[in-house]
XYZ file of C-alpha atoms in Angstrom:
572
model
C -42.334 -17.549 -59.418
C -42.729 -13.715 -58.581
C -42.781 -12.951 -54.365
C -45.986 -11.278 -55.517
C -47.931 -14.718 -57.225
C -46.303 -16.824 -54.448
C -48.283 -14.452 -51.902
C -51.212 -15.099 -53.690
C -50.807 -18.954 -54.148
C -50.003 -18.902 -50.184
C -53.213 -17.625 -49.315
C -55.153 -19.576 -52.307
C -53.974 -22.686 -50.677
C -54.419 -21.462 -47.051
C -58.309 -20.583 -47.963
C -58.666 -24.375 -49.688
C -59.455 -25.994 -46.101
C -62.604 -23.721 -46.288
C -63.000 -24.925 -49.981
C -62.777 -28.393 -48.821
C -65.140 -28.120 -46.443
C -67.256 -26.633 -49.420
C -66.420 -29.502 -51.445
C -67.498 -32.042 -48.373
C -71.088 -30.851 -48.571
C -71.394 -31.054 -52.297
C -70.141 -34.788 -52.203
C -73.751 -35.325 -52.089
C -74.647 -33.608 -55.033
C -75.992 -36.611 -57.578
C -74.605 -36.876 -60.813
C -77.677 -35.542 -62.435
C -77.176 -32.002 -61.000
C -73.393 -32.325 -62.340
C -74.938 -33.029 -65.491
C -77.100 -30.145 -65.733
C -74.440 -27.588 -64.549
C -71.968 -29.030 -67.342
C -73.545 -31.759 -68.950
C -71.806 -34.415 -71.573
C -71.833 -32.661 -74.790
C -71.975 -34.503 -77.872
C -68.337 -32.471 -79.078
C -66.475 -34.662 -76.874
C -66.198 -36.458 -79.768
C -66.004 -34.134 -82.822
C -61.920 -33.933 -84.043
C -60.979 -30.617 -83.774
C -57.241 -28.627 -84.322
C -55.117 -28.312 -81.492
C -54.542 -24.403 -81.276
C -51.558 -23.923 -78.674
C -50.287 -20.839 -77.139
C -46.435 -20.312 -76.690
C -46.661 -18.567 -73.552
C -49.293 -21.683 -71.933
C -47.944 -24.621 -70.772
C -46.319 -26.666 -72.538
C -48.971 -29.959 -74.095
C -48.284 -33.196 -76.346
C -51.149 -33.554 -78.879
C -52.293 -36.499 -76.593
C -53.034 -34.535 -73.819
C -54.636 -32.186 -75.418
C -57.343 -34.358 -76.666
C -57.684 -35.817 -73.813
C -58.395 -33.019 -71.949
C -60.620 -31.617 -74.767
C -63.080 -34.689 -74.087
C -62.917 -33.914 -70.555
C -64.110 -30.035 -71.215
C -66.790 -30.781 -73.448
C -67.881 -34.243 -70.990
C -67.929 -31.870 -67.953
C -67.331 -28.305 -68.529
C -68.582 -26.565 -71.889
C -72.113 -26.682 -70.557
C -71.163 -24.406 -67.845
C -68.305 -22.206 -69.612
C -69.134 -22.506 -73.078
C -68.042 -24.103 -76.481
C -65.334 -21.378 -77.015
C -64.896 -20.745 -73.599
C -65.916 -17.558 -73.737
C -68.232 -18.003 -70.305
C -72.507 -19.074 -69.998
C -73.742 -19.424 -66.420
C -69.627 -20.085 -65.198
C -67.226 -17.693 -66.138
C -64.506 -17.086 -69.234
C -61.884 -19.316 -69.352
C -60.484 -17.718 -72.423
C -56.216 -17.191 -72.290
C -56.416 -13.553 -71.695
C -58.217 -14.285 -68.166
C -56.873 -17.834 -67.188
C -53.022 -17.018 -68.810
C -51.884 -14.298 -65.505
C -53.265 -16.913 -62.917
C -51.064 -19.700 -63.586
C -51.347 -23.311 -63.436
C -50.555 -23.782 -59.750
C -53.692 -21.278 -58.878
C -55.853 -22.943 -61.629
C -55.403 -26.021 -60.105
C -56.837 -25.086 -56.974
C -60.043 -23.936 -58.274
C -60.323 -27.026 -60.245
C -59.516 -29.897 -57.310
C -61.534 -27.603 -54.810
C -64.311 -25.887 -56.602
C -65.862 -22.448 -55.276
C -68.627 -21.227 -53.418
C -70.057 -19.859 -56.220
C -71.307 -23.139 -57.990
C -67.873 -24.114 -59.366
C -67.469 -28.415 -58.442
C -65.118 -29.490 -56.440
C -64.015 -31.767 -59.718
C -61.061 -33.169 -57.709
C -62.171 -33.615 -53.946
C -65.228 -35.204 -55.167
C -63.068 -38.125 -57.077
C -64.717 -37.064 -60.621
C -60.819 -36.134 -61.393
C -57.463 -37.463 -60.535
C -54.578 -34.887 -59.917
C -53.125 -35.852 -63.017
C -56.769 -34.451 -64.901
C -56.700 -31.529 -62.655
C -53.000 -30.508 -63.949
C -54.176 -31.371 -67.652
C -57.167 -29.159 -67.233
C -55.546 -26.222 -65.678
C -52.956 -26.225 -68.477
C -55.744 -26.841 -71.260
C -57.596 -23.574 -70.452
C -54.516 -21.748 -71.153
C -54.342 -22.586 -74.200
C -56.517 -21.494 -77.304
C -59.945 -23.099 -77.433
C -60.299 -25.440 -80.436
C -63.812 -24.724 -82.420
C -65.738 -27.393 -83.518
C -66.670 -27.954 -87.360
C -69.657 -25.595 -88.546
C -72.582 -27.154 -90.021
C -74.427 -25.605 -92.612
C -76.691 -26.749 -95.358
C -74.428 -29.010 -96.979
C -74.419 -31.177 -93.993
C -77.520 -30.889 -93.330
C -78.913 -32.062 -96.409
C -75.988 -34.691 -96.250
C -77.666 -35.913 -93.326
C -81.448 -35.884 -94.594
C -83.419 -39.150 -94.401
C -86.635 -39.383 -96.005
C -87.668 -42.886 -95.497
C -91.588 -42.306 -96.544
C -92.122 -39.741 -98.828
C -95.348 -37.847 -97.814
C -96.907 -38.854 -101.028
C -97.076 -42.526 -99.532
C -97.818 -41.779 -96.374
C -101.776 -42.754 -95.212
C -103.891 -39.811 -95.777
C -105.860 -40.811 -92.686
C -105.335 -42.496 -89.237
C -104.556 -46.098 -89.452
C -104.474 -47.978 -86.358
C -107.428 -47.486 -83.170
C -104.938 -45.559 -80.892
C -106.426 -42.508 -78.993
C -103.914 -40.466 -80.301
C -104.509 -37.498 -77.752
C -103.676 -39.661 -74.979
C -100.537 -41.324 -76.457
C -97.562 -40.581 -74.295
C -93.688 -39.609 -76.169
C -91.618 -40.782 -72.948
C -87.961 -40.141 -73.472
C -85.838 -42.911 -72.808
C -82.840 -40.959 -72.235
C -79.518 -42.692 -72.194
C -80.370 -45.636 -74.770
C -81.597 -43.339 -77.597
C -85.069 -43.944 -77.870
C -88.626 -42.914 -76.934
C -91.198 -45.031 -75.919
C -94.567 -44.118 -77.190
C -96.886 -45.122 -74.470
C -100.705 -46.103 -74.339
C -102.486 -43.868 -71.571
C -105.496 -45.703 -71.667
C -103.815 -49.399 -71.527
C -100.318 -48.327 -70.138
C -98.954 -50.651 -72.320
C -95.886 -49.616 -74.516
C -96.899 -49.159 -78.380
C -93.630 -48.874 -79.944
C -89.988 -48.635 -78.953
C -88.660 -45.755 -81.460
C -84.406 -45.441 -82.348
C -84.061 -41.631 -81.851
C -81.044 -39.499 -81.433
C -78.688 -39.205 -78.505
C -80.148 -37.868 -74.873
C -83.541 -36.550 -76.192
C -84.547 -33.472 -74.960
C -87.970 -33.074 -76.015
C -90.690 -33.762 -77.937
C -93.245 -31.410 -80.230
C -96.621 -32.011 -81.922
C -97.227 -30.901 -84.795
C -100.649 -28.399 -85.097
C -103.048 -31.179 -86.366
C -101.210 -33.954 -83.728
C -100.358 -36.429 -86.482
C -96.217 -36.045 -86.666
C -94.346 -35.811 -83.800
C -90.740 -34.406 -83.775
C -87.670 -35.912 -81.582
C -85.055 -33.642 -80.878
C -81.495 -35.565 -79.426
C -78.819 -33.888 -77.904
C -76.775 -34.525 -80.967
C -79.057 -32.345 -83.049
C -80.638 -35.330 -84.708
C -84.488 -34.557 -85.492
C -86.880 -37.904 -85.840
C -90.271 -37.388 -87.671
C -92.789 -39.818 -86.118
C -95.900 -40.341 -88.241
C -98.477 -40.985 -85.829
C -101.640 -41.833 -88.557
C -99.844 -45.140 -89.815
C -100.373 -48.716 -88.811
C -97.298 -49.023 -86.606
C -96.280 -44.923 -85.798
C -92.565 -45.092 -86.836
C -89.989 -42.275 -88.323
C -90.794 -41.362 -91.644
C -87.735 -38.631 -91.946
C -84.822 -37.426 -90.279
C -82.097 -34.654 -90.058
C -79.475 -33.780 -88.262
C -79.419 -29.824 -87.773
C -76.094 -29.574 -86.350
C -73.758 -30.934 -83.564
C -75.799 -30.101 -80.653
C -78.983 -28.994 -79.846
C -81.895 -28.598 -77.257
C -84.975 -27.604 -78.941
C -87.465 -27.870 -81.714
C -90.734 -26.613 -83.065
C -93.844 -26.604 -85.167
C -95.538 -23.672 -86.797
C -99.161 -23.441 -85.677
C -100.668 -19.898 -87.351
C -103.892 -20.748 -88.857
C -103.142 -21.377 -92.357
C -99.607 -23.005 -91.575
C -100.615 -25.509 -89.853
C -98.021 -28.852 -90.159
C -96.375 -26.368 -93.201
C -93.106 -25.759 -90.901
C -90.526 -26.931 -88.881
C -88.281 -25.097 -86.407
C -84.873 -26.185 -84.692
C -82.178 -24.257 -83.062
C -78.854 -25.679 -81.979
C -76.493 -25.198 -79.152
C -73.236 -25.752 -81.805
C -73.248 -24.166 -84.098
C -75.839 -21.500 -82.665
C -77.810 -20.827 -85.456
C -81.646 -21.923 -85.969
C -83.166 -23.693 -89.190
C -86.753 -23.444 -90.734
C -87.122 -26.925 -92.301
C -90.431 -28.442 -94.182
C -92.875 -29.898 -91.853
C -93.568 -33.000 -93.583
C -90.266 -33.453 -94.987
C -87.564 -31.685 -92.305
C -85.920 -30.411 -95.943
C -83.914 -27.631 -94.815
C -85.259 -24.317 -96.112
C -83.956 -20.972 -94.469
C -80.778 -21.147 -91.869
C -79.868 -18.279 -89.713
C -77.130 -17.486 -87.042
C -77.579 -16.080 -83.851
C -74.541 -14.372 -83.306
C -74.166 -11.228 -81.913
C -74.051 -8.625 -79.000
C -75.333 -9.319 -75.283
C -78.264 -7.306 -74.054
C -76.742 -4.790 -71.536
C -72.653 -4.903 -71.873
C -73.380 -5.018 -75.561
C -70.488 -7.376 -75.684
C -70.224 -9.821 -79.071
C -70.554 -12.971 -77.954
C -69.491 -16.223 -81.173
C -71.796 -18.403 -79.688
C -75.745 -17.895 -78.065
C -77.063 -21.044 -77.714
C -80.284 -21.589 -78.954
C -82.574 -22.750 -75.901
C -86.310 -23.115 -76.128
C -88.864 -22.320 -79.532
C -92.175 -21.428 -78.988
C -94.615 -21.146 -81.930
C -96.924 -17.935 -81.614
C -100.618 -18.405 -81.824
C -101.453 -15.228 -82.671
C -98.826 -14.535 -85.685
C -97.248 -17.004 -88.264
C -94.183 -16.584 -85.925
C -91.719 -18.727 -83.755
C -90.228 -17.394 -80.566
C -87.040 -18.169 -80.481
C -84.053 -17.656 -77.380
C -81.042 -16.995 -78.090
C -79.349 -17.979 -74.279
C -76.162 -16.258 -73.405
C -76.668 -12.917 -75.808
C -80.128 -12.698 -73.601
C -82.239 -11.811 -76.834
C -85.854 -13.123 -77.537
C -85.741 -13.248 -81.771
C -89.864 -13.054 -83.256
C -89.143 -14.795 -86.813
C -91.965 -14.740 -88.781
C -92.315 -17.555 -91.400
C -94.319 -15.818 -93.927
C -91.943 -14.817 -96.076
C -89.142 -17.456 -95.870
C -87.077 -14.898 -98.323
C -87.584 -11.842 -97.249
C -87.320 -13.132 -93.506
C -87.979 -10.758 -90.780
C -87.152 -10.948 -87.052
C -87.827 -9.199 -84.316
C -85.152 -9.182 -81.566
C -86.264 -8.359 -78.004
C -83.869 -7.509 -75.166
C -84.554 -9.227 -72.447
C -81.656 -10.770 -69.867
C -78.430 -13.496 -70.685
C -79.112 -17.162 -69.719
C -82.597 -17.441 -71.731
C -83.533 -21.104 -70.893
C -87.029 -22.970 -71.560
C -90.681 -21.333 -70.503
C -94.167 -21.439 -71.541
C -97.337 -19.909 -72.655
C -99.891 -18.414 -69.965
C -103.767 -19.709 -70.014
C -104.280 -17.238 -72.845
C -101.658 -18.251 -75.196
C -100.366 -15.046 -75.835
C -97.876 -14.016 -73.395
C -94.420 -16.058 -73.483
C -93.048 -16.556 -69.753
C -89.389 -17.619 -69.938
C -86.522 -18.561 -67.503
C -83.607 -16.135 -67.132
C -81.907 -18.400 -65.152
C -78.702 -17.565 -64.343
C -80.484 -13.794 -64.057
C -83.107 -15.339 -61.594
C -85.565 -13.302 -63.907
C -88.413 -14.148 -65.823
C -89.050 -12.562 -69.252
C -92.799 -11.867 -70.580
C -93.519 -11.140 -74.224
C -96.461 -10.181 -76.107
C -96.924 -12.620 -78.718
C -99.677 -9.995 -80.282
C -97.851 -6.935 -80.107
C -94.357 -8.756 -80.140
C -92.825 -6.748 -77.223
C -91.490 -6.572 -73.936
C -94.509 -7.134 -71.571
C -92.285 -7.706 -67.980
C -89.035 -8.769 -66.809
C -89.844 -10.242 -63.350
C -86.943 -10.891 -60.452
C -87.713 -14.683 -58.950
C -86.015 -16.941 -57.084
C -82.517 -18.764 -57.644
C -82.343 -20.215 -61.165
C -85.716 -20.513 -62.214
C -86.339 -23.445 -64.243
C -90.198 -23.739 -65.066
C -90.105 -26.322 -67.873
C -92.888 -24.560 -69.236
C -94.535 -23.391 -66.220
C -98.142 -23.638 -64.593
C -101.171 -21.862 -65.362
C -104.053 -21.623 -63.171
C -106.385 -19.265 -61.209
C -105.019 -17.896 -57.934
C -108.521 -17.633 -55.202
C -107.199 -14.080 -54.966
C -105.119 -12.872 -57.842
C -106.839 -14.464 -60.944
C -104.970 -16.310 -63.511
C -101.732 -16.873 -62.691
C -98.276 -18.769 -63.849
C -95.755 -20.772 -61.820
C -91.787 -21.167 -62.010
C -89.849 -23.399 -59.091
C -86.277 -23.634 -58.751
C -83.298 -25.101 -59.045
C -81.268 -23.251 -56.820
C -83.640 -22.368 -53.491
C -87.180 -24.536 -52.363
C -88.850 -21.910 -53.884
C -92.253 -21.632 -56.254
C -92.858 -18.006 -57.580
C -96.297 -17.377 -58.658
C -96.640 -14.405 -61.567
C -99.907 -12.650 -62.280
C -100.715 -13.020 -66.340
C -104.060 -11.433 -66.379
C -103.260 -7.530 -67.301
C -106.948 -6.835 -68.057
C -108.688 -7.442 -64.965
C -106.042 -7.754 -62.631
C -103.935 -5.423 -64.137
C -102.029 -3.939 -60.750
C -101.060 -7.824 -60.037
C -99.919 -8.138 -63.552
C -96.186 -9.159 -64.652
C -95.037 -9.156 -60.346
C -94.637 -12.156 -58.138
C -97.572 -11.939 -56.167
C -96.845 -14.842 -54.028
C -93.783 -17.173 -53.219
C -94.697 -20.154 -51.431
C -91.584 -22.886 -50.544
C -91.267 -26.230 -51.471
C -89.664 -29.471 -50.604
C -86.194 -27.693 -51.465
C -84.020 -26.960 -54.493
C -83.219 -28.955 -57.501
C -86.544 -28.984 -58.681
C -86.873 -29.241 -62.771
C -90.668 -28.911 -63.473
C -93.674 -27.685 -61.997
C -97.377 -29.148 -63.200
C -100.861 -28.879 -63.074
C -104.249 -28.782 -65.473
C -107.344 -26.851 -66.261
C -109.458 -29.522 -64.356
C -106.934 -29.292 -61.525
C -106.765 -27.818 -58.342
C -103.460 -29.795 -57.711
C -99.627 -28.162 -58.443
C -96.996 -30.663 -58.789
C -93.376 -30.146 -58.032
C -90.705 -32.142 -58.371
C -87.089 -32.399 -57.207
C -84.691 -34.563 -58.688
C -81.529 -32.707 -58.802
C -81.376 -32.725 -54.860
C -78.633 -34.309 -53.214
C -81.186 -35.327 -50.286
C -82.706 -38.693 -51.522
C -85.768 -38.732 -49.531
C -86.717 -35.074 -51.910
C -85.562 -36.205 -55.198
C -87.076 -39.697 -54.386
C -90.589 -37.701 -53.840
C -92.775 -35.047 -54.991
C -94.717 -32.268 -53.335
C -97.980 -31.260 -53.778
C -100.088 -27.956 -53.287
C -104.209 -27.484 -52.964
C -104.040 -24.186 -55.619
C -107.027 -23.695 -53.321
C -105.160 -23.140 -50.020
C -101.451 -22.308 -51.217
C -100.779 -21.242 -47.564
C -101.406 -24.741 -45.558
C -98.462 -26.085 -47.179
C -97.471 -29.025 -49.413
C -98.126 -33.113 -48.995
C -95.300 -35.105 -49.787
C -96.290 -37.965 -52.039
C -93.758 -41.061 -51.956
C -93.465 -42.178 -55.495
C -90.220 -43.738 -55.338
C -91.315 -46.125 -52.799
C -94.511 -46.850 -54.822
C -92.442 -47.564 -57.662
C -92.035 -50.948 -55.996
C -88.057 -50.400 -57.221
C -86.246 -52.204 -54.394
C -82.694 -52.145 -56.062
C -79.947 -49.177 -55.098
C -81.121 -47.228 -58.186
C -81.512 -43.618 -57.588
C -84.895 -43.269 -58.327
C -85.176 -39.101 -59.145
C -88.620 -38.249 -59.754
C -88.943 -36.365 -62.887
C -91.650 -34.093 -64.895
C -95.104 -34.622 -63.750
C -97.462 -34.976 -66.918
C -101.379 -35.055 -67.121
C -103.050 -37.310 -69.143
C -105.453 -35.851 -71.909
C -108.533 -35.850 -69.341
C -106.508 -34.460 -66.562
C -107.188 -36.666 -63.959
C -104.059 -38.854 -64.546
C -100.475 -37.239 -63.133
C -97.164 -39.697 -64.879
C -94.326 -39.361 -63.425
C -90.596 -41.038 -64.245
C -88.622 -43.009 -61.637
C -85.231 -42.214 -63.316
C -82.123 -44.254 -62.691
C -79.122 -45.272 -64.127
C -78.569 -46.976 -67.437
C -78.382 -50.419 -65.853
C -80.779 -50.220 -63.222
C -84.570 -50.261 -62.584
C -86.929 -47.541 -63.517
C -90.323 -47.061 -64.211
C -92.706 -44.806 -64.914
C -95.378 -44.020 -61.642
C -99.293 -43.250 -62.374
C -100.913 -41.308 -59.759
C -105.070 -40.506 -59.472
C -104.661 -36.203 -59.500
C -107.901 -36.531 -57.372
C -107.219 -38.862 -54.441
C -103.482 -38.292 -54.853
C -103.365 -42.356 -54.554
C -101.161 -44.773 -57.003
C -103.089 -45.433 -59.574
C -100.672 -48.001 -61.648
C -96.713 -48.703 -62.093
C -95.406 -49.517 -65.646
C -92.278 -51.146 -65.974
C -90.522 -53.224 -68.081
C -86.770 -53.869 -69.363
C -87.347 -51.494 -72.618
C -87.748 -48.586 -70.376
C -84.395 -47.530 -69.851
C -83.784 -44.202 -67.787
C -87.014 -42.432 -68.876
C -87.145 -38.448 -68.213
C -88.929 -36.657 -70.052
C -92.851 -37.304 -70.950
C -94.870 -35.730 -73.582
C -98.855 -36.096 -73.470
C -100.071 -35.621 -77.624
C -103.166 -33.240 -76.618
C -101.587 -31.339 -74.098
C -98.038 -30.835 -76.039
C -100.256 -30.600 -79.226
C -102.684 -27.068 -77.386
C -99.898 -26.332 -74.999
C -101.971 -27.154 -71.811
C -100.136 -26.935 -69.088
């Protein structure tokens, strides 16, 4: 080793003890907030060709898969499929190749300050992983399979042909207050009474489901998995249960329904994190129609990037559009479904890291997180431009935000935070509060960071925020709550982990506050592991008192929630 590198390695491994100390106050980061940064990926298991470099370290076949699953179980979320860097950086050869093994190592065992985990301190790796790993990234990054229409159509399930499907609702459920509760790590959703709080039907979905959409009349409701597998509930028939299903590609996040007058239930939308592409599929059917990639250039560097994620869809109300993010290239694409062959899209630049967002009160401006920007984007779903690009706190992550009317700005929408206690409050009303419009016009703080949604309702005057992914457990154990009334006295702290009546050493995050249909209901999920006690929490929005606790064996880590009416008219 050169006198120059051994310099460098001296001081590396002199500055670790500060590194350590780093690594000592993120032991109590929870697993969750691991699994955001780099979540399992679903390509931990997809074979893929060992492509070696002669001048990397030298790897058996054996290690190299191994430490493939360990990339994709921990790291691609963060650094990307092909490595070529998301929210963490590139760990292509060209930049990890001149550091070395011994330096690489370092950085793995002891993290960094800025947001790289201390993988080995923390006892997530052995020193035998940490060596794999840092001779892994030195090689060339293996690329998964594509998937194109030939698998998809491979993959296409229709079980009930729309033909003999009812042509009218079947059973007595209040469909608008039906609840689509994710149960997260056994594969299902639960689709839960609101009125009874009684469990309807247990549903087999795909892997880690990350949300579900309604379609424009609120009869079919689409699950989206983590493995890209799309379930089509029909809602109208005696027992709801999947009449079709898909699988889009080999990882995905999001999906949509087109809701234009005139298109109503026509159209179906998903866009995938591998390969990153989106697909326009039948509504009724999930037959895949029109498929398009979204690779391309980054807004600002103009760099090519092989692989923008596809993050959240929103369908436009005012065109027969979907909005569509394209995450690291920073790009908002406007595809309008008219004309599935003669397809035109509308890119607008916006900033890298596009994550999930909303609609304000009007439905025609798109708020969306920036997050690794710490920007919000605003388009004009009318005029399909650039209304704003807003500067918030650390890592926005607004789920899709919160709309109400600020005593002294007007109508305004709400992001918190995962990375500061913040909540940044945006003005959305450019006609009669124009000078307010598109700025943070207040920032009020929280119970801290790690929060993942932020809540409330037209017949509100409550603001919910949660914060599961922090590593205090009395905060992600509770949730705080704001009088949009008086913003400035501060936030009540509302135990519902403790109400849960949970009493074994679960971890009990609370997750995503959701209204019921009439608004006077806030749900909330006590999430745990896989094998121990959770439950979903019921609180009164008025008197901010427990209302009811559901639980039961079937409910299995639930997360996410999905009211019908208020998913269905994007209330939130």
């Amino acid at each position: 080793m050169s006198t120059h590198k051994l310099a460098r390695l001296a001081a590396l491994v002199l500055s670790a003890l500060a590194l350590s100390a780093i690594a000592q106050e993120k032991k109590g980061v929870t697993q969750p907030e691991l699994n955001y940064q780099a979540g399992t990926s679903p390509l931990a298991s997809e074979p893929m060709v060992q492509s070696t470099n002669p001048k990397a370290p030298p790897m058996t076949q054996a290690e190299f898969a191994a430490a493939q699953k360990i990339y994709f179980e921990r790291c691609a979320g963060c650094h990307g499929v092909l490595r070529k860097g998301a929210t963490g950086k590139s760990l292509t050869p060209d930049k990890t190749l001149p550091n070395g093994t011994d330096y690489l190592k370092v950085f793995i065992k002891y993290g960094s300050p800025g947001g790289m985990p201390n993988w080995g301190t923390s006892g997530e790796l052995t020193d035998a992983q940490v060596d794999l790993m840092a001779r892994y990234i030195q090689h060339e990054p293996p690329t998964p399979p594509e998937w194109g229409m030939k698998e998809m159509m491979a993959s296409l399930k229709v079980s009930v042909p729309p033909e003999k499907r009812p042509t009218k609702q079947m059973n007595k459920l209040e469909l608008g207050n039906l609840f689509s509760v994710t149960l997260r790590d056994s594969g299902e959703v639960a689709l839960i009474d609101g009125k009874t709080k009684e469990i309807v039907k247990i549903i087999k979905t795909g892997y880690a489901v990350h949300i579900s959409r309604m379609s424009s009349s609120g009869r079919y409701l689409y699950v989206i998995g983590r493995d890209a597998r799309i379930n089509l509930i029909d809602l109208w028939m005696e027992e709801p249960g999947n009449v079709a299903e898909i699988k889009v590609g080999l990882e995905a996040r999001s999906v949509e329904t087109s809701k234009f007058k005139g298109f109503e239930d026509k159209l179906a939308i998903a866009g995938s994190y591998w390969p990153p592409q989106f697909v326009i599929m039948d509504g009724d059917t999930l037959k895949p129609l029109r498929i398009e990639s979204t690779r391309g250039t980054t807004v600002g560097t103009q760099e090519y990037h092989p692989e923008p994620r596809v993050a959240a869809i929103v369908s436009s109300h005012y065109n027969p559009e979907f909005i569509v993010n394209a995450k690291e290239t920073g790009k908002i694409l406007i595809v309008n479904y008219k004309d599935l062959k003669n397809l035109k899209i509308t890119t607008i630049d916006a900033a890298q890291f596009l994550h999930d967002g909303g609609m304000d009160s009007t439905g025609r401006y798109f708020l969306t997180a920036a997050n690794a920007s710490n920007k919000i984007a605003v388009v004009d779903t009318k005029e399909n431009k650039l209304a704003g690009l807003i500067e918030v706190g650390k890592v926005p992550h607004p789920g899709r935000g919160a709309n109400f009317v600020h005593p002294k700005f007007g109508p305004v929408w709400a992001t918190s935070h995962l990375g500061d206690e913040t909540i940044s409050i945006i003005g959305t009303d450019p006609i009669k509060h124009k000078a307010q419009a598109w700025k943070v016009v207040e920032t009020v703080k929280g119970q801290g960071g790690g929060s993942l949604f932020i809540k409330t309702h037209p017949k509100s005057t409550n603001l919910w925020v949660d914060t599961p992914l922090n590593p205090d457990p009395k905060l992600s154990q509770s949730v705080a709550v704001f009088d949009i009334k008086n913003l400035a006295k501060g936030f009540e702290v509302l135990p519902i982990g403790d109400w849960s009546g949970i009493k074994d050493d679960g971890a009990r995050r609370i997750v995503q506050p959701e209204y019921n249909k009439a608004g006077d209901e806030v749900w909330f999920s006590v999430w745990s592991a896989k094998d121990k006690t959770s439950a979903l929490v019921v609180v009164d929005d008025k008197t901010r008192k427990l209302k009811a606790v559901i639980k039961d064996p079937r409910l299995i880590t639930p997360t996410g929630k999905f009211n019908v009416n208020n998913t269905q008219h994007d209330v939130y």
